[in-house]
Amino acid sequence: MNAPAAMIAAPKKTKKQTPRMLEVVRSERITPHMQRITLSGEQLVNFPDDAHGAHIKVFLPRAHQREPQLPTVGPDGPIWPDANDKPITRTYTVRRFDPVSRELEVDFVVHGDEGPASRWATHAAPGDKIGLAGPGGPKPMLGEAQWYLLAGDMTALPAISALLEKMPADAHGQVFIEVSDEQECQPLAHPSGITVTWLYRRVTAPCESTLLLDAVSHLSWPADLATFAWIGGENSAVLALRDYVRRAHGLSKANLYAVPYWKDTYNEERYHQERHRIMDELE
Ligand SMILES: Cc1cc2nc3c(=O)[nH]c(=O)nc-3n(C[C@H](O)[C@H](O)[C@H](O)COP(=O)(O)OP(=O)(O)OC[C@H]3O[C@@H](n4cnc5c(N)ncnc54)[C@H](O)[C@@H]3O)c2cc1C
């Protein structure tokens, strides 16, 4: 039976915060489709040091701009520039933050130049500017539990890696990560009681892959342990897994994070509302 795990607090409000302007200090291709961008800047001075795996918004320059035009501060919050100059917004994850060097790492899946964020990350060079708001998302990202399930694709890998690094040494659980092939695997630091299994999609389209659901549904789920499940990735896979763990294992909002990070063939502008509707369904 799943005892209720620690409560997930409401997302932090970022409405009145103005984004920070940061600068690229390093850009490295860590696997064939993962670009690690290290950001720095004076404006990271009060960035929290416990936000590993948390959500961030990044603000990217438009095609005619060298750097994004960030909002000014008004009495009721940020005042954004007109649509033509308003930065392009995407959601990413705090992979790692070092408060001493004031360096913040963000891992971008690079999937071609069609997506503005993927394009920006592919071509980013030291000195390039990017806006950043947050961190936000559930706090804590993982509720307390006796057994953890973490499952996701490459977009969730930065969060999964960051969460694993900070887990208590005696944590137990199972992690499934779906990537295209062996070359996308990364060495992960994790407690010895956590088993990490990589799943290879090969040529299957992300929205048609059932690898995560198949793996989780064949798992021998521990009886009588308080469980917390964390699921992130492509829309179809996240919804299928979310519905499975709710139906088969009775998980609910108190012990389940299930957020679709992207939807195949939809850009973020088109998918944004749908994602929020899906997240509101989780009670
Ligand atoms: C809370 C949260 C945290 C996230 N953290 C991360 C993170 O740390 N790293 C990360 O890489 N992503 C992360 N994402 C996902 C990221 O926001 C989306 O993938 C986003 O759509 C990328 O923007 P884009 O401008 O590159 O592409 P868009 O302009 O949004 O989309 C253009 C086209 O590319 C497709 N596409 C989008 N993403 C991918 C992908 N990953 N692989 C293949 N095709 C894709 C779209 O379906 C569309 O057809 C996160 C999302 C959320 C909600």
PDB file of N, CA and C in Angstrom, residues 29 35 58 60-63 88-92 108-124 130 262-270:
ATOM      1  N   ARG A  29      29.298  19.548 -26.123  1.00  0.00           N
ATOM      2  CA  ARG A  29      28.421  18.462 -26.569  1.00  0.00           C
ATOM      3  C   ARG A  29      28.770  17.245 -25.714  1.00  0.00           C
ATOM      4  N   GLN A  35      23.550  19.081 -25.429  1.00  0.00           N
ATOM      5  CA  GLN A  35      24.486  20.202 -25.342  1.00  0.00           C
ATOM      6  C   GLN A  35      24.419  20.779 -23.935  1.00  0.00           C
ATOM      7  N   VAL A  58      13.692  29.837 -19.931  1.00  0.00           N
ATOM      8  CA  VAL A  58      14.774  30.563 -20.608  1.00  0.00           C
ATOM      9  C   VAL A  58      14.146  31.490 -21.642  1.00  0.00           C
ATOM     10  N   LEU A  60      14.968  33.560 -25.048  1.00  0.00           N
ATOM     11  CA  LEU A  60      15.934  33.544 -26.153  1.00  0.00           C
ATOM     12  C   LEU A  60      15.736  34.747 -27.060  1.00  0.00           C
ATOM     13  N   PRO A  61      16.820  35.231 -27.684  1.00  0.00           N
ATOM     14  CA  PRO A  61      16.676  36.360 -28.597  1.00  0.00           C
ATOM     15  C   PRO A  61      15.881  35.985 -29.851  1.00  0.00           C
ATOM     16  N   ARG A  62      15.167  36.934 -30.422  1.00  0.00           N
ATOM     17  CA  ARG A  62      14.517  36.750 -31.734  1.00  0.00           C
ATOM     18  C   ARG A  62      15.607  36.781 -32.811  1.00  0.00           C
ATOM     19  N   ALA A  63      15.228  36.390 -34.025  1.00  0.00           N
ATOM     20  CA  ALA A  63      16.219  36.289 -35.111  1.00  0.00           C
ATOM     21  C   ALA A  63      16.957  37.610 -35.351  1.00  0.00           C
ATOM     22  N   ILE A  88      11.667  34.624 -27.043  1.00  0.00           N
ATOM     23  CA  ILE A  88      11.051  33.296 -27.179  1.00  0.00           C
ATOM     24  C   ILE A  88      11.269  32.563 -25.857  1.00  0.00           C
ATOM     25  N   THR A  89      10.194  31.995 -25.324  1.00  0.00           N
ATOM     26  CA  THR A  89      10.265  31.370 -23.987  1.00  0.00           C
ATOM     27  C   THR A  89      10.218  29.848 -24.101  1.00  0.00           C
ATOM     28  N   ARG A  90      11.080  29.179 -23.370  1.00  0.00           N
ATOM     29  CA  ARG A  90      11.054  27.719 -23.284  1.00  0.00           C
ATOM     30  C   ARG A  90      11.315  27.307 -21.834  1.00  0.00           C
ATOM     31  N   THR A  91      10.935  26.077 -21.505  1.00  0.00           N
ATOM     32  CA  THR A  91      11.142  25.579 -20.140  1.00  0.00           C
ATOM     33  C   THR A  91      12.282  24.570 -20.119  1.00  0.00           C
ATOM     34  N   TYR A  92      13.198  24.746 -19.186  1.00  0.00           N
ATOM     35  CA  TYR A  92      14.331  23.811 -19.034  1.00  0.00           C
ATOM     36  C   TYR A  92      14.532  23.488 -17.554  1.00  0.00           C
ATOM     37  N   PHE A 108      20.627  20.937 -22.874  1.00  0.00           N
ATOM     38  CA  PHE A 108      19.631  21.071 -23.941  1.00  0.00           C
ATOM     39  C   PHE A 108      19.705  19.850 -24.865  1.00  0.00           C
ATOM     40  N   VAL A 109      18.573  19.176 -25.079  1.00  0.00           N
ATOM     41  CA  VAL A 109      18.521  18.175 -26.150  1.00  0.00           C
ATOM     42  C   VAL A 109      18.579  18.946 -27.460  1.00  0.00           C
ATOM     43  N   VAL A 110      19.525  18.571 -28.332  1.00  0.00           N
ATOM     44  CA  VAL A 110      19.577  19.249 -29.624  1.00  0.00           C
ATOM     45  C   VAL A 110      18.929  18.344 -30.667  1.00  0.00           C
ATOM     46  N   HIS A 111      17.851  18.856 -31.262  1.00  0.00           N
ATOM     47  CA  HIS A 111      17.033  18.037 -32.160  1.00  0.00           C
ATOM     48  C   HIS A 111      16.841  18.740 -33.504  1.00  0.00           C
ATOM     49  N   GLY A 112      17.796  19.601 -33.849  1.00  0.00           N
ATOM     50  CA  GLY A 112      17.709  20.272 -35.145  1.00  0.00           C
ATOM     51  C   GLY A 112      17.481  21.754 -34.957  1.00  0.00           C
ATOM     52  N   ASP A 113      17.510  22.492 -36.082  1.00  0.00           N
ATOM     53  CA  ASP A 113      17.420  23.946 -36.017  1.00  0.00           C
ATOM     54  C   ASP A 113      15.994  24.470 -36.113  1.00  0.00           C
ATOM     55  N   GLU A 114      15.016  23.565 -36.219  1.00  0.00           N
ATOM     56  CA  GLU A 114      13.616  24.021 -36.308  1.00  0.00           C
ATOM     57  C   GLU A 114      13.161  24.642 -34.981  1.00  0.00           C
ATOM     58  N   GLY A 115      13.562  24.042 -33.885  1.00  0.00           N
ATOM     59  CA  GLY A 115      13.194  24.560 -32.561  1.00  0.00           C
ATOM     60  C   GLY A 115      14.150  25.668 -32.156  1.00  0.00           C
ATOM     61  N   PRO A 116      13.630  26.844 -31.757  1.00  0.00           N
ATOM     62  CA  PRO A 116      14.520  27.959 -31.406  1.00  0.00           C
ATOM     63  C   PRO A 116      15.477  27.638 -30.268  1.00  0.00           C
ATOM     64  N   ALA A 117      15.032  26.854 -29.283  1.00  0.00           N
ATOM     65  CA  ALA A 117      15.926  26.556 -28.151  1.00  0.00           C
ATOM     66  C   ALA A 117      17.028  25.582 -28.584  1.00  0.00           C
ATOM     67  N   SER A 118      16.632  24.563 -29.347  1.00  0.00           N
ATOM     68  CA  SER A 118      17.611  23.610 -29.850  1.00  0.00           C
ATOM     69  C   SER A 118      18.628  24.336 -30.739  1.00  0.00           C
ATOM     70  N   ARG A 119      18.118  25.243 -31.581  1.00  0.00           N
ATOM     71  CA  ARG A 119      19.018  25.995 -32.486  1.00  0.00           C
ATOM     72  C   ARG A 119      19.968  26.866 -31.674  1.00  0.00           C
ATOM     73  N   TRP A 120      19.406  27.561 -30.679  1.00  0.00           N
ATOM     74  CA  TRP A 120      20.237  28.461 -29.865  1.00  0.00           C
ATOM     75  C   TRP A 120      21.353  27.659 -29.171  1.00  0.00           C
ATOM     76  N   ALA A 121      20.975  26.527 -28.576  1.00  0.00           N
ATOM     77  CA  ALA A 121      21.964  25.740 -27.827  1.00  0.00           C
ATOM     78  C   ALA A 121      23.033  25.175 -28.759  1.00  0.00           C
ATOM     79  N   THR A 122      22.626  24.748 -29.949  1.00  0.00           N
ATOM     80  CA  THR A 122      23.582  24.174 -30.900  1.00  0.00           C
ATOM     81  C   THR A 122      24.667  25.185 -31.265  1.00  0.00           C
ATOM     82  N   HIS A 123      24.264  26.450 -31.395  1.00  0.00           N
ATOM     83  CA  HIS A 123      25.207  27.459 -31.885  1.00  0.00           C
ATOM     84  C   HIS A 123      25.758  28.361 -30.775  1.00  0.00           C
ATOM     85  N   ALA A 124      25.345  28.120 -29.522  1.00  0.00           N
ATOM     86  CA  ALA A 124      25.743  29.031 -28.438  1.00  0.00           C
ATOM     87  C   ALA A 124      27.259  29.047 -28.263  1.00  0.00           C
ATOM     88  N   ILE A 130      21.424  35.111 -22.550  1.00  0.00           N
ATOM     89  CA  ILE A 130      20.129  34.426 -22.456  1.00  0.00           C
ATOM     90  C   ILE A 130      19.454  34.927 -21.175  1.00  0.00           C
ATOM     91  N   TRP A 262       7.215  17.771 -23.585  1.00  0.00           N
ATOM     92  CA  TRP A 262       7.096  18.227 -24.967  1.00  0.00           C
ATOM     93  C   TRP A 262       6.171  17.267 -25.682  1.00  0.00           C
ATOM     94  N   LYS A 263       5.703  17.692 -26.871  1.00  0.00           N
ATOM     95  CA  LYS A 263       4.820  16.816 -27.642  1.00  0.00           C
ATOM     96  C   LYS A 263       5.352  16.744 -29.066  1.00  0.00           C
ATOM     97  N   ASP A 264       5.571  15.526 -29.527  1.00  0.00           N
ATOM     98  CA  ASP A 264       6.122  15.314 -30.861  1.00  0.00           C
ATOM     99  C   ASP A 264       5.254  16.037 -31.892  1.00  0.00           C
ATOM    100  N   THR A 265       5.890  16.742 -32.813  1.00  0.00           N
ATOM    101  CA  THR A 265       5.308  17.539 -33.911  1.00  0.00           C
ATOM    102  C   THR A 265       4.636  18.843 -33.449  1.00  0.00           C
ATOM    103  N   TYR A 266       4.546  19.105 -32.154  1.00  0.00           N
ATOM    104  CA  TYR A 266       3.998  20.380 -31.666  1.00  0.00           C
ATOM    105  C   TYR A 266       5.150  21.240 -31.160  1.00  0.00           C
ATOM    106  N   ASN A 267       5.199  22.519 -31.528  1.00  0.00           N
ATOM    107  CA  ASN A 267       6.189  23.366 -30.866  1.00  0.00           C
ATOM    108  C   ASN A 267       5.605  23.850 -29.539  1.00  0.00           C
ATOM    109  N   GLU A 268       6.437  24.480 -28.732  1.00  0.00           N
ATOM    110  CA  GLU A 268       6.023  24.858 -27.372  1.00  0.00           C
ATOM    111  C   GLU A 268       4.827  25.823 -27.404  1.00  0.00           C
ATOM    112  N   GLU A 269       4.794  26.730 -28.366  1.00  0.00           N
ATOM    113  CA  GLU A 269       3.682  27.701 -28.427  1.00  0.00           C
ATOM    114  C   GLU A 269       2.362  26.949 -28.601  1.00  0.00           C
ATOM    115  N   ARG A 270       2.390  25.884 -29.420  1.00  0.00           N
ATOM    116  CA  ARG A 270       1.158  25.152 -29.696  1.00  0.00           C
ATOM    117  C   ARG A 270       0.796  24.202 -28.544  1.00  0.00           C
TER     118      ARG A 270
END
